[in-house]
Short mmCIF file of C-alpha atoms in Angstrom, two decimals:
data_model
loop_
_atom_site.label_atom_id
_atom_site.label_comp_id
_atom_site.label_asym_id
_atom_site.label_seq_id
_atom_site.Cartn_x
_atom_site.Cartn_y
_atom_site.Cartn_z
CA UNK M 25 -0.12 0.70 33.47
CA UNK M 26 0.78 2.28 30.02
CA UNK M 27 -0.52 0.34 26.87
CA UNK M 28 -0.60 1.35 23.43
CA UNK M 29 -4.19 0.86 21.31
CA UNK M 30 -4.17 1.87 17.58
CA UNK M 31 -0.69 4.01 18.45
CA UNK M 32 -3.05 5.62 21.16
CA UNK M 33 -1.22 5.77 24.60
CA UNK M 34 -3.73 4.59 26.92
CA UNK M 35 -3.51 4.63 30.80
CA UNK M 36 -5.67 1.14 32.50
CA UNK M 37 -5.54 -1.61 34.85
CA UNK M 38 -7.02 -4.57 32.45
CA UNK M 39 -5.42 -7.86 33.17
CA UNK M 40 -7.56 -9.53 30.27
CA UNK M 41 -7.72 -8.22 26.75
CA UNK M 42 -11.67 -9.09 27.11
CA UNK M 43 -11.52 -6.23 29.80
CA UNK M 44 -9.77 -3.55 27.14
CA UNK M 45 -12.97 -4.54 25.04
CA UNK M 46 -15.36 -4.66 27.24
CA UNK M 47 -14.34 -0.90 28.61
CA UNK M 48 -14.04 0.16 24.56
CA UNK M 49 -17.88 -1.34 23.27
CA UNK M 50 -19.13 0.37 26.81
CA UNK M 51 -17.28 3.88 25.79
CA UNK M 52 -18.50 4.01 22.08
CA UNK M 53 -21.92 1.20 22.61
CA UNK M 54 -21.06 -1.63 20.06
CA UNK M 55 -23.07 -4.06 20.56
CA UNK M 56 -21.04 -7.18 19.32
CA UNK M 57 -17.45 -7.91 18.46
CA UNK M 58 -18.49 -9.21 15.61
CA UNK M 59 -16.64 -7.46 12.41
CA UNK M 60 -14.23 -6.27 14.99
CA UNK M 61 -10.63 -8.13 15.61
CA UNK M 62 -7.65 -7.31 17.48
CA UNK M 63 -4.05 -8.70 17.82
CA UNK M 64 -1.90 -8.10 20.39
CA UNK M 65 2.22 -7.18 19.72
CA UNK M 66 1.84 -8.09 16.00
CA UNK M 67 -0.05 -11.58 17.04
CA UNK M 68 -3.56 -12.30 16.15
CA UNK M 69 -5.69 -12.84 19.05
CA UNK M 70 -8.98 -14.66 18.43
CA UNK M 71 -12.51 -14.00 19.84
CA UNK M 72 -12.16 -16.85 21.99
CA UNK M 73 -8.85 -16.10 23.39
CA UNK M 74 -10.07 -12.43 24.80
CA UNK M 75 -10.84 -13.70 27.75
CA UNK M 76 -7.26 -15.50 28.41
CA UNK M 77 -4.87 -13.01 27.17
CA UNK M 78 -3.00 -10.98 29.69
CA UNK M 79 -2.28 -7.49 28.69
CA UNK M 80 1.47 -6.32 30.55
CA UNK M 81 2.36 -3.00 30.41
CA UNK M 82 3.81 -1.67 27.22
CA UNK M 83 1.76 -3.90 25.02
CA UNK M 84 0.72 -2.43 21.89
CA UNK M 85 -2.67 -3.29 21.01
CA UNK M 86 -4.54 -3.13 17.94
CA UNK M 87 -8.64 -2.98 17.32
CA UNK M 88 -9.58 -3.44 13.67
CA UNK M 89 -12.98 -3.19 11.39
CA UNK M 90 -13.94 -3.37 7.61
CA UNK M 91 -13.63 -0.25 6.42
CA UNK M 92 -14.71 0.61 1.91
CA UNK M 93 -11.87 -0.66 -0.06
CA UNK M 94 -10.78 -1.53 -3.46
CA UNK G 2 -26.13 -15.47 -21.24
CA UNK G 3 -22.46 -15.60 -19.82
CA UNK G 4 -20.94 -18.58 -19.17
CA UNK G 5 -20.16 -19.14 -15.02
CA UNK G 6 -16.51 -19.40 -13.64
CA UNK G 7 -15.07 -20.02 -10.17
CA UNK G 8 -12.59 -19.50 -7.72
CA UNK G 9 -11.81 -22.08 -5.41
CA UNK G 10 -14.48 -24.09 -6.32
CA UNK G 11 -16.78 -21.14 -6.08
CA UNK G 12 -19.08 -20.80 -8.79
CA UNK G 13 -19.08 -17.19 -10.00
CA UNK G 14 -22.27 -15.38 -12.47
CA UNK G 15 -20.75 -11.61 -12.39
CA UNK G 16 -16.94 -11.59 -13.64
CA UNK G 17 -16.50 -7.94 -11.98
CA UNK G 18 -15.77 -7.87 -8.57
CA UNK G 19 -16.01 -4.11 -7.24
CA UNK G 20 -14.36 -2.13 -4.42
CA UNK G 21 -16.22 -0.03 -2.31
CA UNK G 22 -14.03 3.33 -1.44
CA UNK G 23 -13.81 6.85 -2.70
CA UNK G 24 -17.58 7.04 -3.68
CA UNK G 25 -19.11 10.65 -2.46
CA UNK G 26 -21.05 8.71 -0.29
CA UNK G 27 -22.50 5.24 1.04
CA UNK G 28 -25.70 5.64 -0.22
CA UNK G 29 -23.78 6.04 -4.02
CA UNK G 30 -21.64 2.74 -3.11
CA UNK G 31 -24.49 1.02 -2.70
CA UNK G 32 -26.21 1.82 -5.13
CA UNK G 33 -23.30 1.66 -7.47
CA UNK G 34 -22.44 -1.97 -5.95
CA UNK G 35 -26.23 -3.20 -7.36
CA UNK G 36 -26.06 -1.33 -10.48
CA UNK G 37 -22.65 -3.33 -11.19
CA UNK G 38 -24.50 -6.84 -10.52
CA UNK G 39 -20.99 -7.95 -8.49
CA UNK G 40 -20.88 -10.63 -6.33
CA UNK G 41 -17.84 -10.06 -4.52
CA UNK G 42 -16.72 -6.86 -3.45
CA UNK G 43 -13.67 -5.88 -1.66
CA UNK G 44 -12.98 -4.02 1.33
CA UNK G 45 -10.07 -2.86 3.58
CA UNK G 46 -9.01 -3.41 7.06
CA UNK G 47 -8.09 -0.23 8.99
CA UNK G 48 -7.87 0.55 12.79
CA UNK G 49 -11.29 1.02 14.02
CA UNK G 50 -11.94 4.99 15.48
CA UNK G 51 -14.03 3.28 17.78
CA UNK G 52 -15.40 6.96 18.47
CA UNK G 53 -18.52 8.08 16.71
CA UNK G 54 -17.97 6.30 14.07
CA UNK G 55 -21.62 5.11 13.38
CA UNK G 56 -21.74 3.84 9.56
CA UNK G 57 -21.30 0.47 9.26
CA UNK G 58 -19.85 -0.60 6.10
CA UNK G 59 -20.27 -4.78 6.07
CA UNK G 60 -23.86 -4.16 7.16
CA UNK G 61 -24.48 -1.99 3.93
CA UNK G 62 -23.26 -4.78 1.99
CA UNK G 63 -25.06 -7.64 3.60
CA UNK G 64 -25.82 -10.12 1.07
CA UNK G 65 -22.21 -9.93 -1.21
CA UNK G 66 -19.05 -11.64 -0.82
CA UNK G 67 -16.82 -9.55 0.81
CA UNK G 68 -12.96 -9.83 0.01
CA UNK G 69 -11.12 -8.05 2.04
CA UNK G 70 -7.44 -6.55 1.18
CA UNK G 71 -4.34 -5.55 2.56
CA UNK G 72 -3.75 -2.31 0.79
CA UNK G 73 -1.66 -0.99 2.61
CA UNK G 74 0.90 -3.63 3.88
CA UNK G 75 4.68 -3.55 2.48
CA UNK G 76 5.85 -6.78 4.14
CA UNK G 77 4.83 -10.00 4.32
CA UNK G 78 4.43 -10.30 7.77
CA UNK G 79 1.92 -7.24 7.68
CA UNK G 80 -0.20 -8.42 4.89
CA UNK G 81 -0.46 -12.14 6.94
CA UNK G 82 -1.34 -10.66 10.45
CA UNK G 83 -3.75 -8.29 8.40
CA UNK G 84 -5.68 -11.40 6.37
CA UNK G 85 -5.89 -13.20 9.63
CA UNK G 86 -7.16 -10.10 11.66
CA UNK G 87 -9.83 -10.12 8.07
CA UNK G 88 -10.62 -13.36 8.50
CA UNK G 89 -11.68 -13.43 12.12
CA UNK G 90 -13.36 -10.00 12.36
CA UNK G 91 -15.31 -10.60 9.09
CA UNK G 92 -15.05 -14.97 8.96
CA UNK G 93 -14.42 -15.32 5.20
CA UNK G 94 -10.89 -16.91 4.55
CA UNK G 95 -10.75 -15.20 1.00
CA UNK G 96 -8.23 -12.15 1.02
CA UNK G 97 -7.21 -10.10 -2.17
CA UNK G 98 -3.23 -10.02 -1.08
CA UNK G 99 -1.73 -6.92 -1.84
CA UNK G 100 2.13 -5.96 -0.66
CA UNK G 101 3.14 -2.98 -1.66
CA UNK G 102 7.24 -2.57 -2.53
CA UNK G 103 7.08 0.78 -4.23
CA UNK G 104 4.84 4.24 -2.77
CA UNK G 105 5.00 5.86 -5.89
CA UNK G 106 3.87 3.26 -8.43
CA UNK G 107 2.19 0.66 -6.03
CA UNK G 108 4.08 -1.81 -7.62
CA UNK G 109 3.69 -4.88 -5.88
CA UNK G 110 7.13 -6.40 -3.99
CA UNK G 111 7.25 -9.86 -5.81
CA UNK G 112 9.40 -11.37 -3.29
CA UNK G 113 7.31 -10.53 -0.33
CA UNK G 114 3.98 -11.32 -2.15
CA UNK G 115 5.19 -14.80 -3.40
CA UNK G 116 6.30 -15.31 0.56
CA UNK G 117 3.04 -14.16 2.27
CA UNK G 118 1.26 -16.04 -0.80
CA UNK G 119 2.85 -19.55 0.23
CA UNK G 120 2.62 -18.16 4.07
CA UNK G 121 -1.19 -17.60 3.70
CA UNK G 122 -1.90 -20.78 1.63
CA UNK G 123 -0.58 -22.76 4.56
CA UNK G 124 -2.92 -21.12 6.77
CA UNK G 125 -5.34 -22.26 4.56
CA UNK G 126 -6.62 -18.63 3.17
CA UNK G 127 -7.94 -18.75 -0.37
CA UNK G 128 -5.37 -15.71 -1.69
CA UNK G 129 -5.71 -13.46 -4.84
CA UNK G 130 -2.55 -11.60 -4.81
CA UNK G 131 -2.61 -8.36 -7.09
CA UNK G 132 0.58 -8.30 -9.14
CA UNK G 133 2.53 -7.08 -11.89
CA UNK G 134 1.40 -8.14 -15.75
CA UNK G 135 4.83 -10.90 -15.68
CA UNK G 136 4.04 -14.06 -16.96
CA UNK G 137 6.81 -15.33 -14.62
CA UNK G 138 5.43 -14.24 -11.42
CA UNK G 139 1.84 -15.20 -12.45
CA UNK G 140 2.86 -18.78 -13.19
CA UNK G 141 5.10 -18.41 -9.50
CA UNK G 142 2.09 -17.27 -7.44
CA UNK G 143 -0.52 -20.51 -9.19
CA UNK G 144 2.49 -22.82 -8.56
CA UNK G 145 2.09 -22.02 -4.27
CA UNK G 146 -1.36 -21.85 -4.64
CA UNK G 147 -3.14 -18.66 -5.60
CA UNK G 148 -6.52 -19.32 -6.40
CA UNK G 149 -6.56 -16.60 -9.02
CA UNK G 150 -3.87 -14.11 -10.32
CA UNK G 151 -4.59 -10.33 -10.35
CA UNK G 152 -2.08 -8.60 -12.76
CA UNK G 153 -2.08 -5.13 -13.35
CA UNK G 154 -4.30 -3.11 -16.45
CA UNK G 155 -1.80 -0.30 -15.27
CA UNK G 156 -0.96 1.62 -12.31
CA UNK G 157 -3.77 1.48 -9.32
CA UNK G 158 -5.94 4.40 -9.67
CA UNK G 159 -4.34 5.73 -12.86
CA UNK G 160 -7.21 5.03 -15.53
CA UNK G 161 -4.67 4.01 -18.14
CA UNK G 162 -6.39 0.99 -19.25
CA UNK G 163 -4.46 -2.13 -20.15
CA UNK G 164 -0.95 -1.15 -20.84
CA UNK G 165 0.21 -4.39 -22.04
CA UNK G 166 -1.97 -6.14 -24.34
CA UNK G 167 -0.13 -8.60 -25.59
CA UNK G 168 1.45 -9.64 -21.92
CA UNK G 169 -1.79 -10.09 -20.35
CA UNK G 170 -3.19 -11.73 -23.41
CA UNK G 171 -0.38 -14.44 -23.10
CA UNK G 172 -1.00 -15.01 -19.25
CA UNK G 173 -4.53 -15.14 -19.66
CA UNK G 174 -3.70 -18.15 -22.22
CA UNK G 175 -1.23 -19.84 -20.18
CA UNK G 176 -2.25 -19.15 -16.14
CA UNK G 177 -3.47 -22.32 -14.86
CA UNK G 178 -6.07 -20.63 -12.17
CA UNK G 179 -8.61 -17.79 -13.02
CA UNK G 180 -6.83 -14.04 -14.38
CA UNK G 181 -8.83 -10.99 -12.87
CA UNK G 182 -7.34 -7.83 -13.92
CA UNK G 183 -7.04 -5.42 -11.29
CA UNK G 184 -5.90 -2.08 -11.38
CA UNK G 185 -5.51 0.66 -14.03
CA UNK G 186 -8.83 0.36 -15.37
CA UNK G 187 -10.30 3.81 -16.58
CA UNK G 188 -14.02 3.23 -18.00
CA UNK G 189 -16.00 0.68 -19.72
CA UNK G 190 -13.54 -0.15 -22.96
CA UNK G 191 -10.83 -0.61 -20.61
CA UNK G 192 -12.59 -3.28 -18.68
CA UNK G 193 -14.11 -4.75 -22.66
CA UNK G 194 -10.57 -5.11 -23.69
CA UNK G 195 -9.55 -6.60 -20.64
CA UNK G 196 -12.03 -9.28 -21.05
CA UNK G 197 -11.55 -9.73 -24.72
CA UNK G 198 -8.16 -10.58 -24.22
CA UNK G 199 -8.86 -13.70 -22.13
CA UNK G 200 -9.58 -12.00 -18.36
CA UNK G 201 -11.49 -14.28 -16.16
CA UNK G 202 -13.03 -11.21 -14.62
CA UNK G 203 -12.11 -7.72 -13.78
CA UNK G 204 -12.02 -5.63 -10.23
CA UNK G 205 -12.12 -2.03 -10.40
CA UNK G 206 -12.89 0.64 -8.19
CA UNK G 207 -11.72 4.39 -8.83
CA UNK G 208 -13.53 4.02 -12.37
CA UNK G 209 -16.61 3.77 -10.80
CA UNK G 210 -16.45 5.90 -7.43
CA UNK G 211 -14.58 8.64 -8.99
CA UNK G 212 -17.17 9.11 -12.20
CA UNK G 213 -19.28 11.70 -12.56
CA UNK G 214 -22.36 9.08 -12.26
CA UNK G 215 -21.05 6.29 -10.25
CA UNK G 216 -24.12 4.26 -10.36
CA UNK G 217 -24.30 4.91 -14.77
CA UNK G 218 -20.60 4.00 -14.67
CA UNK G 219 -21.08 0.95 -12.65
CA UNK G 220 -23.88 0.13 -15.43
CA UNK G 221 -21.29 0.43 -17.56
CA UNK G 222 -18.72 -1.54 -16.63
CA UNK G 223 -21.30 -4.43 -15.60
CA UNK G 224 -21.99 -4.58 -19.23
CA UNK G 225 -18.57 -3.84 -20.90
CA UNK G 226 -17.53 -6.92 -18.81
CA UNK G 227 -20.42 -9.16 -20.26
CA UNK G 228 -19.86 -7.45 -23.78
CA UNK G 229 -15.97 -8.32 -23.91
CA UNK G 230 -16.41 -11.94 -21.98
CA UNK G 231 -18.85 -12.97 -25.25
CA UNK G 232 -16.79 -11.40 -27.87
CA UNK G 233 -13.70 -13.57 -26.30
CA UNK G 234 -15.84 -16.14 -26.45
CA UNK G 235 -16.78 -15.58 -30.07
CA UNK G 236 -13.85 -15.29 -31.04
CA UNK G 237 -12.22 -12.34 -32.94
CA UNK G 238 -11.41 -11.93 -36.57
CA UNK G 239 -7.76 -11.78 -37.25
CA UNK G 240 -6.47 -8.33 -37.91
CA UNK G 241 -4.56 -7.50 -41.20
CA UNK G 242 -3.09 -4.74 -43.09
CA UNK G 243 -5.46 -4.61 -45.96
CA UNK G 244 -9.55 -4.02 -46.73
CA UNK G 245 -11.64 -6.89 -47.79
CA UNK G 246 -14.70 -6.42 -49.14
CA UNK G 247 -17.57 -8.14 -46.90
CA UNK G 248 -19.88 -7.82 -50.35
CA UNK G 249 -19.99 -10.65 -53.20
CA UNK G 250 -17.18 -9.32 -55.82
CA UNK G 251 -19.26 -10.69 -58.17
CA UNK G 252 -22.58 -9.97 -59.87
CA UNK G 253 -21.48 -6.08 -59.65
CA UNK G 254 -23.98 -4.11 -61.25
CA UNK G 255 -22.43 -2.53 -64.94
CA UNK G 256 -19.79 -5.03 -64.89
#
């Protein structure tokens, strides 16, 4: 199954968004979510929901952080 | 001692509030953030490269307010799913709302940012949308329920000071909620005149990450802010066209 994450094409079988994290903290070892968010096809998915949002093929996922900024 | 102000029932001791990008490096940011004596200081919300990337920016600035923006966004619906992505990932409902309509000047689109303003105060964010020095729009943007206004000095990142005086100096007297001037401001007169005209406080970030001495410059501006909040206070002589002599006219010696 083809998603998209940050633009990235990305081949996976996740059926849960919490799986798409879980495989990303392993790959790069962040600890915690926290600071991180992510929204799936333009929509804001909370913390909470990770774990009962379905990701279907095509979806285009995004992972954010704080970053410096004025 | 300068007098406190708030933002949505915040109370507020430093009126500069300071962003935290472009500085040669994080050590300089921080240091420049303490050396400024900010409370609140803004950051952005990118995609993470979840890949080596091992500095972690809200952990360097444990301790402040963070504000985070939406540089970046041109729509509406970009700048809302971006404040809501803020506000979970970093759990502060405060967002400095920027939507850009124009890549060249950064000028703000007024019709988008008035939209995602009333959008976001439904959702129960407290917004501080940047915008252009327009009396108009200010008093548009405090009627849905901006918690402060952020006109313009000048163009973001251009150092040109305050490029209308007398406009900001007239929405500074009239906005019902708290002015900040963001944007334009080159070093620390800018940020005194700023203040002197009425400002409730000032954000600025290329003036201080782009200076030779970040941390001096961030000095700087922490008392330029201070200097130009007491002299508003004060309250300025008039100007005129003449001299007056500030000695007795009498009693001249000879005379």
């Amino acid at each position: 199954m083809k998603i998209y994450v940050n633009g990235v094409e990305r081949e996976g079988a996740y059926t849960r968004l919490s799986e798409l994290w879980a495989e990303q903290s392993r790959e790069n070892e962040i600890a915690s979510p926290r600071g991180f968010a992510m929204a799936v096809n333009g929509e804001l998915v909370r913390r909470d929901q990770w774990d009962s949002t379905p990701v279907a093929a095509g979806d285009r996922i995004e992972i954010v952080r704080a970053f410096a900024g004025g | 001692m300068l007098d406190n102000f708030s933002i949505a029932g915040v109370p507020l001791t430093s009126r500069l509030l300071l962003g935290t990008a472009g500085y040669p490096n994080q050590r300089l940011m921080c240091d420049a953030v303490r050396a400024s004596g900010c409370e609140i200081v803004t950051v952005s919300l990118r995609r993470a490269s979840l890949s080596g990337h091992g500095s972690d920016t809200l952990e360097l600035l444990s301790g402040y307010r963070i504000l985070p923006n939406t540089a970046g966004c041109e729509t509406a619906r970009d700048a809302i799913l971006t404040a809501e992505l803020a506000r979970e990932a970093l759990g502060t409902n405060w967002v400095k709302l920027e939507v850009i309509g124009d890549r060249e000047t950064l000028y703000p689109d007024v019709s988008e940012l008035l939209e995602a303003t009333r959008k976001l105060v439904d959702l129960g964010f407290v917004v501080l949308p940047y915008c252009s020095d327009d009396p108009v729009l200010c008093q548009r943007l405090a009627d849905v329920g901006a918690a402060a206004v952020m006109p313009m000095g000048s163009l973001i990142g251009s150092g040109m000071g305050v490029a209308n005086p007398a406009t900001l100096e007239l929405i500074c007297r009239r906005s019902p909620v708290p002015v900040i001037v963001d944007a334009g401001i080159g070093t620390a007169s800018d940020a005194v005149i700023a203040m002197e005209l009425g400002a409730s406080a000032v954000l600025l970030n290329t003036a201080v990450s782009r200076a030779d001495d970040p941390v001096a410059m961030a000095n700087a501006m922490r008392l330029a802010v201070e200097s130009g909040r007491l002299a508003h206070v004060a309250g300025r002589i008039p100007r005129r066209g003449r001299a007056e002599p500030s000695s007795p006219q009498l009693g001249l010696v000879g005379s």
